[in-house]
Amino acid sequence: MPEDRSSEGIPQLPDHGHGHGHDAPPASNSTRLLLTAVLAPFLLAALIGALVLYPFGEHPSPAKPTGFARTPVNGMIVGSESGACTLGGAGNGSAGAGSSGSGSRGDCLRLRIELRDGPAAGETIEQNVPVEPTTPEFEVDDEVVLAYSGTAPRKSTSYQIVDYQRGHWMLLLFGLFAGAVVVLGRWKGVASLLALGVAFAVIAGFVLPAVLAGRSPLQVAVVGAGLIMFFVLYFTHGFSARTSTAVLGTLSSLTLIGLLSSVFAALTQLTGLDDSTSSLVGALGHGIDARGLLLAGIVIGALGVLDDVTVTQTSAVWELHRANPALRWRQLYSAALRIGRDHVASSVNTLVLAYAGTALPLLLTYSLSGRSFVDIVTTQDVAQEVVRTLVGSLGLIAAVPLTTAIAALIVMREKRSDGPAGKAHGTDAAELIAHGARLGAARATFGAGSPPAAGIDHPFRTDPGLELPFTAVPPRSTGGPHTRRSGNAE
């Protein structure tokens, strides 16, 4: 039986995955120097800013005790029964329902709790929890957290139920998340998890202490976001011109978000003093820039979405150029921008729905007030979230054309700077493979002797205005015996 040689002479394209996974070809020395010269001052500024703003030797402590200041003690419910709300030597516990008084029917849930740790570990105490609409449904074997006042460890009145224990289930959920990331992303997934850990370390080890020590929240957030951006992007995606381009696009978009948030927070007279911020100010005992704290949250919150968009756009430009190096700057920019439009549309939708989901109880509360939609949207609590969402969305939208333009400029600069033929450094093999595949597909589809008829789309066309080169190649018979190149019979 004759061999199938229908694909003979047609180069095969390698199997590729998502654009994030490709290793970028090495950049030329001039491109690396240019990107280093642009980004190095920002990295240096972030490092110096961290050293200046970090509260060395300062240990902020609350001037007034807060709800979190009491010592937490773990316990397990070993008995439960309904009864009258009488202390009878038992403590009056609560889990979000208040610490005194009886329920609407004068009933209480009498709980016996075995202490699992703390100064009286192993002891059993009693807690009376008023039965109210907001009271959780406690059951035997529930693991709870109690607040211990610090005195009389064996007295029930020294304890109060404040929450459930959730640590082991949250640990299981995180394990599932980490496993899914590693299975799909492999080593790059491991790198992204490590980068996520560093991001949390920057927030917990630098941003929080600096703000609590009285530093400007916006300045701290800008420096912290810069440190996170540089480390996460380079650690996850490697040191390359492609990653540096994404960093530059992210930096430009973050700057725009910082400016817009500052301007519109001032124009809308947002104070940033919601319930949690007011509690923080009261606990610290000294003034804090509440509006700056709001702006800091906007900057840090936008960073997570921005790096995804900028990396995707940069990868799109590099892959389009690798598939067709003949694309001019405008064609490359337009093709990548079409990809970005779809991405940004879904991302903006995500931002809006994420806020609507988290603020649903607040929106329901306002809807019961009978106030108009405009009145509800312009209240302090809702308006600051609207400004946060819209400013973040504007930065996200701006990131697409900004990053695409920067990436296209870098790619075209590479093309001009290497060799007299204008070949991009390190992409000759990819160009030959892509070119051969296009010619092979054209030969198999249209035959030889004339280019495709007007109005017929080329199967490898990447831009509506781009005419791909056509070469007249003798057609290969697709049926029946054919002559081998060597001239020998089958």
XYZ file of C-alpha atoms in Angstrom:
490
model
C 0.000 0.000 0.000
C 1.508 3.401 -0.956
C 2.644 5.676 1.847
C 0.627 8.761 2.558
C 2.885 11.672 1.617
C 0.178 14.280 1.336
C 1.887 16.433 3.965
C 5.385 15.983 2.588
C 7.254 19.226 2.240
C 4.886 21.195 4.461
C 6.495 22.269 7.737
C 4.436 21.425 10.810
C 3.656 24.088 13.373
C 4.467 23.227 16.982
C 1.644 22.718 19.416
C 1.127 25.867 21.477
C -0.914 26.605 24.527
C -2.071 29.882 25.978
C -0.014 32.940 25.238
C 1.144 33.204 28.836
C 3.008 29.952 28.576
C 5.382 30.717 25.714
C 8.994 31.480 26.402
C 9.801 34.800 24.792
C 12.774 34.889 22.424
C 15.777 36.656 23.914
C 15.739 40.399 23.424
C 18.582 42.306 21.865
C 21.065 44.138 24.060
C 19.725 47.525 23.014
C 16.157 46.569 23.945
C 17.223 45.187 27.315
C 19.186 48.350 28.055
C 16.236 50.536 27.081
C 13.755 48.651 29.275
C 16.225 48.568 32.165
C 16.818 52.306 31.904
C 13.066 52.959 32.002
C 12.124 50.554 34.817
C 15.175 50.704 37.107
C 14.329 54.159 38.560
C 10.838 52.963 39.523
C 12.186 49.827 41.204
C 14.782 51.896 43.046
C 12.099 54.369 44.139
C 9.940 51.516 45.483
C 12.837 50.070 47.494
C 13.847 53.458 48.914
C 10.212 54.267 49.687
C 9.851 51.007 51.610
C 12.908 51.822 53.711
C 11.704 55.360 54.405
C 8.097 54.469 55.238
C 8.671 51.296 57.252
C 8.189 51.966 61.001
C 11.516 50.639 62.294
C 11.380 50.291 66.083
C 7.755 51.415 66.252
C 5.145 48.995 67.576
C 1.682 50.535 67.222
C -0.804 49.362 69.838
C -4.473 50.263 70.295
C -5.184 53.105 72.700
C -8.525 51.485 73.526
C -9.356 47.780 73.678
C -11.107 46.433 70.604
C -13.311 43.422 70.077
C -10.253 41.532 68.831
C -8.131 42.367 71.872
C -9.590 39.659 74.121
C -7.783 36.325 74.142
C -9.448 33.749 71.844
C -10.061 30.291 73.306
C -11.237 27.294 71.286
C -14.021 25.086 72.559
C -16.524 22.418 71.517
C -20.226 22.317 72.357
C -20.930 19.094 74.274
C -24.489 19.834 75.361
C -27.400 22.053 74.347
C -30.888 22.665 75.724
C -33.492 25.405 75.736
C -34.332 27.174 78.959
C -35.042 30.440 80.669
C -32.487 33.227 80.414
C -31.164 32.977 83.960
C -27.462 33.166 84.656
C -27.413 30.526 87.364
C -23.635 30.803 87.542
C -23.256 30.480 83.800
C -21.878 33.092 81.535
C -24.078 35.048 79.214
C -22.604 34.221 75.825
C -23.345 35.685 72.464
C -22.388 35.173 68.862
C -23.451 38.352 67.241
C -26.679 38.618 69.206
C -25.663 40.880 72.055
C -24.315 39.972 75.447
C -27.303 40.527 77.665
C -31.044 40.414 77.703
C -33.418 37.678 76.693
C -34.852 36.613 73.393
C -38.216 37.638 72.028
C -39.848 34.687 73.837
C -37.731 35.020 76.992
C -35.887 31.834 76.040
C -32.190 31.099 75.877
C -30.082 28.342 74.452
C -28.100 26.858 77.324
C -24.817 25.468 76.006
C -22.207 23.358 77.762
C -18.805 23.968 76.195
C -15.595 22.036 76.717
C -12.554 24.320 76.547
C -9.890 22.919 74.215
C -7.085 25.355 75.045
C -6.350 28.372 77.220
C -5.673 28.514 80.980
C -8.607 26.201 81.796
C -8.225 23.633 79.017
C -10.340 20.536 79.664
C -12.869 22.370 81.849
C -16.556 22.587 80.899
C -18.399 25.895 81.182
C -21.965 26.981 80.511
C -23.121 29.792 78.263
C -26.616 31.245 77.872
C -27.263 32.522 74.352
C -30.494 34.544 73.890
C -32.734 33.145 71.160
C -33.084 35.985 68.662
C -33.524 36.188 64.876
C -29.783 36.795 64.472
C -28.671 33.983 66.788
C -26.753 31.189 65.002
C -28.117 27.654 65.275
C -25.660 26.027 67.659
C -25.553 22.235 67.771
C -23.654 19.610 69.727
C -20.116 19.000 68.358
C -19.924 22.504 66.876
C -16.442 23.958 67.320
C -16.626 27.559 68.535
C -14.315 30.405 69.503
C -14.783 32.157 72.844
C -13.370 35.491 73.965
C -11.610 35.190 77.334
C -11.494 38.302 79.523
C -8.224 37.297 81.184
C -9.530 36.829 84.747
C -11.066 33.867 86.629
C -10.358 31.245 83.943
C -12.764 28.688 85.453
C -15.762 31.023 85.662
C -18.276 30.964 82.840
C -18.750 34.726 83.101
C -15.164 35.200 81.886
C -16.042 33.807 78.456
C -18.270 34.784 75.580
C -18.970 32.962 72.321
C -17.839 35.122 69.423
C -17.472 32.866 66.380
C -17.153 29.408 64.875
C -13.855 27.652 64.206
C -13.258 27.537 60.455
C -9.527 27.007 60.143
C -9.443 23.361 59.043
C -12.135 23.778 56.381
C -10.478 26.897 55.016
C -7.177 25.024 54.940
C -8.848 22.264 52.923
C -10.263 24.820 50.495
C -6.862 26.448 50.068
C -5.349 23.013 49.446
C -7.869 22.386 46.661
C -7.096 25.798 45.172
C -3.331 25.277 45.317
C -3.649 21.786 43.862
C -5.735 23.032 40.944
C -3.223 25.806 40.226
C -0.279 23.379 40.270
C -2.037 20.717 38.167
C -2.924 23.224 35.462
C 0.064 25.558 35.673
C 2.761 23.055 36.752
C 5.989 24.888 37.605
C 4.504 28.207 36.583
C 1.596 27.463 38.915
C 4.048 26.814 41.760
C 5.750 30.127 40.968
C 2.413 31.953 41.005
C 1.566 30.514 44.440
C 4.937 31.607 45.812
C 4.400 35.057 44.319
C 0.969 35.188 45.960
C 2.604 34.416 49.293
C 5.084 37.246 48.787
C 2.229 39.633 47.952
C 0.510 38.772 51.240
C 3.837 39.150 53.054
C 4.293 42.669 51.634
C 0.787 43.650 52.740
C 1.094 42.113 56.215
C 4.738 42.992 56.814
C 4.926 46.458 55.272
C 1.589 48.024 54.314
C -0.304 47.314 57.553
C 2.462 48.325 60.018
C 3.277 51.483 58.059
C -0.348 52.654 57.937
C -0.890 51.846 61.629
C 2.217 53.894 62.461
C 0.630 56.956 60.878
C 2.321 56.983 57.460
C 0.364 58.279 54.469
C -1.858 55.366 53.361
C -1.687 56.369 49.697
C 2.109 56.590 49.695
C 2.359 53.245 51.472
C -0.052 51.650 48.995
C 1.854 52.977 45.976
C 5.165 51.660 47.317
C 3.620 48.336 48.340
C 1.904 47.911 44.978
C 5.209 48.644 43.240
C 7.048 45.982 45.245
C 4.300 43.438 44.595
C 4.151 44.257 40.889
C 7.882 43.893 40.260
C 8.281 40.691 42.243
C 5.088 38.913 41.152
C 5.433 39.575 37.428
C 9.137 38.786 37.146
C 9.003 35.788 39.476
C 5.960 34.295 37.741
C 6.755 35.070 34.108
C 10.545 35.300 34.144
C 13.013 38.033 33.212
C 12.333 38.931 29.587
C 11.443 41.864 27.379
C 7.885 40.555 27.335
C 7.578 40.686 31.132
C 9.244 44.102 31.295
C 6.702 45.387 28.791
C 3.859 44.074 30.967
C 5.431 45.757 34.010
C 5.638 49.046 32.125
C 1.982 48.768 31.062
C 0.893 47.943 34.620
C 2.893 50.850 36.012
C 1.334 53.298 33.545
C -2.193 52.099 34.322
C -1.624 52.198 38.101
C -0.433 55.789 37.800
C -3.616 56.689 35.951
C -5.758 54.942 38.581
C -3.980 56.803 41.387
C -4.567 60.166 39.706
C -8.220 59.493 38.852
C -9.039 58.161 42.313
C -7.442 61.192 43.999
C -9.295 63.648 41.770
C -12.736 62.058 42.001
C -12.483 61.278 45.718
C -11.931 65.008 46.233
C -14.647 66.072 43.769
C -17.244 63.745 45.314
C -16.102 64.718 48.835
C -15.594 61.143 49.969
C -14.382 61.011 53.559
C -13.594 57.293 53.707
C -15.093 57.153 57.207
C -17.250 54.047 57.108
C -18.003 51.945 60.197
C -14.784 49.908 60.102
C -12.578 52.960 59.531
C -14.283 54.861 62.347
C -13.646 51.919 64.678
C -9.998 51.876 63.593
C -9.569 55.594 64.300
C -11.133 55.181 67.739
C -8.892 52.222 68.564
C -5.662 53.887 67.418
C -6.236 57.027 69.422
C -4.602 59.225 66.773
C -5.710 60.657 63.480
C -5.517 58.684 60.259
C -6.054 59.820 56.687
C -9.355 58.055 56.044
C -9.597 59.274 52.456
C -6.025 58.167 51.838
C -6.966 54.755 53.229
C -9.785 54.580 50.698
C -7.411 55.516 47.868
C -4.895 52.940 49.072
C -7.550 50.253 48.826
C -8.369 51.319 45.276
C -4.725 51.114 44.157
C -4.008 47.734 45.740
C -7.341 46.289 44.619
C -6.790 47.309 40.996
C -3.325 45.735 40.813
C -4.634 42.171 40.799
C -6.780 42.723 37.715
C -4.287 44.934 35.911
C -1.413 42.462 35.807
C -3.657 39.857 34.183
C -4.700 42.267 31.428
C -1.206 43.609 30.759
C 0.426 40.165 30.623
C -2.286 38.883 28.287
C -1.987 41.862 25.946
C 1.799 41.642 25.846
C 1.634 37.933 25.057
C -0.940 38.596 22.331
C 1.369 41.092 20.610
C 4.371 38.746 20.786
C 2.398 35.764 19.456
C 0.852 37.747 16.605
C 4.289 38.976 15.608
C 5.739 35.484 15.790
C 2.911 34.093 13.641
C 3.366 36.820 11.022
C 6.555 38.907 11.277
C 5.502 40.901 8.190
C 2.869 42.789 10.187
C 3.526 46.498 10.435
C 3.095 48.393 13.716
C -0.430 49.596 12.975
C -1.569 46.142 11.858
C 0.001 44.495 14.896
C -1.555 47.058 17.230
C -5.014 46.703 15.651
C -4.989 42.902 15.758
C -3.913 42.790 19.422
C -6.401 45.508 20.344
C -9.249 43.372 19.016
C -8.179 40.642 21.452
C -8.019 43.175 24.279
C -11.546 44.450 23.678
C -13.046 41.054 24.491
C -10.838 40.666 27.558
C -11.557 44.081 29.005
C -15.315 43.731 28.441
C -15.456 40.605 30.596
C -13.064 42.043 33.202
C -15.110 45.217 33.701
C -18.213 43.090 34.109
C -16.360 41.098 36.768
C -15.466 44.227 38.751
C -19.035 45.532 38.813
C -20.610 42.199 39.734
C -17.972 41.561 42.408
C -18.984 44.776 44.183
C -22.705 44.090 43.756
C -22.214 40.663 45.315
C -20.237 41.831 48.342
C -22.490 44.849 48.960
C -25.768 42.964 48.526
C -26.844 43.216 52.219
C -26.093 46.943 52.211
C -28.056 47.454 48.993
C -30.995 45.496 50.427
C -30.955 47.660 53.556
C -31.026 50.858 51.519
C -33.777 49.518 49.267
C -36.022 49.085 52.331
C -35.605 52.753 53.214
C -37.864 53.878 50.381
C -35.227 56.271 49.047
C -34.687 56.811 45.337
C -31.943 55.069 43.386
C -29.978 58.316 43.039
C -30.148 58.938 46.792
C -28.911 55.421 47.513
C -26.022 55.577 45.031
C -24.821 58.938 46.338
C -24.642 57.893 50.009
C -21.140 57.686 51.478
C -20.999 53.889 51.764
C -22.232 53.213 48.230
C -20.595 56.196 46.516
C -17.081 55.244 47.610
C -17.564 51.757 46.163
C -18.972 53.201 42.941
C -15.934 55.477 42.628
C -13.651 52.536 43.428
C -15.277 50.367 40.740
C -15.449 53.019 38.020
C -11.894 54.268 38.564
C -10.584 50.708 38.531
C -12.530 50.006 35.354
C -11.140 53.128 33.678
C -7.617 52.019 34.542
C -8.394 48.566 33.201
C -9.713 49.981 29.938
C -6.684 52.254 29.563
C -4.315 49.345 30.223
C -5.292 47.616 26.970
C -4.287 50.312 24.436
C -1.353 51.475 26.579
C 0.173 48.020 26.979
C -0.585 47.042 23.381
C 1.089 50.169 22.026
C 4.176 49.695 24.215
C 4.461 46.006 23.307
C 4.077 46.710 19.588
C 6.760 49.407 19.756
C 9.174 47.043 21.524
C 8.509 44.257 19.019
C 8.972 46.545 16.014
C 12.135 47.985 17.547
C 13.498 44.450 17.866
C 12.683 43.821 14.227
C 14.538 46.937 13.066
C 17.539 46.498 15.346
C 18.619 42.971 14.347
C 20.253 42.192 11.026
C 20.023 43.812 7.607
C 17.061 41.670 6.652
C 15.053 43.011 9.560
C 14.608 39.637 11.251
C 13.705 39.724 14.927
C 16.352 38.213 17.121
C 15.771 34.538 17.841
C 12.609 34.192 15.697
C 14.016 32.941 12.354
C 12.924 29.342 12.947
C 9.448 30.379 14.036
C 9.098 32.625 10.984
C 10.126 29.835 8.595
C 7.710 27.396 10.205
C 4.800 29.836 10.102
C 5.634 30.918 6.531
C 5.860 27.326 5.325
C 2.566 26.432 6.965
C 0.811 29.380 5.309
C 2.165 28.490 1.874
C 1.325 24.825 2.342
C -2.238 25.616 3.346
C -2.622 28.016 0.427
C -1.317 25.377 -2.004
C -3.644 22.703 -0.642
C -6.655 25.014 -0.653
C -6.312 27.111 -3.812
C -3.916 25.140 -6.010
C -1.296 26.945 -8.096
C -1.017 29.478 -10.830
C -3.162 32.259 -9.410
C -3.812 33.797 -6.023
C -7.111 33.265 -4.179
C -10.088 34.814 -5.876
C -11.350 38.146 -4.606
C -13.653 37.853 -1.651
C -12.223 34.508 -0.466
C -10.645 34.685 2.954
C -7.193 33.260 3.324
C -7.241 30.540 6.019
C -4.193 32.026 7.748
C -5.186 35.658 7.438
C -4.647 37.481 10.740
C -5.663 40.973 9.668
C -8.444 42.000 7.268
C -6.182 44.535 5.568
C -3.130 42.298 5.265
C -2.290 40.625 1.963
C -0.234 37.505 2.577
C 2.470 36.632 0.039
C 1.481 34.106 -2.643
C 3.893 31.844 -4.445
C 3.020 29.744 -7.491
C 3.935 26.194 -6.483
C 3.210 23.198 -8.749
C 0.126 21.457 -7.411
C 0.442 18.066 -5.794
C -1.976 15.391 -6.874
C -4.250 14.306 -4.071
C -5.443 11.014 -5.599
C -3.973 8.015 -7.391
C -0.357 6.970 -7.692
C 2.164 9.763 -8.001
C 5.835 10.066 -8.813
C 8.384 10.084 -6.034
C 11.010 12.798 -5.954
C 13.727 10.212 -6.508
C 12.073 9.012 -9.656
C 11.850 5.417 -8.406
C 8.600 3.500 -8.557
C 6.650 2.825 -5.395
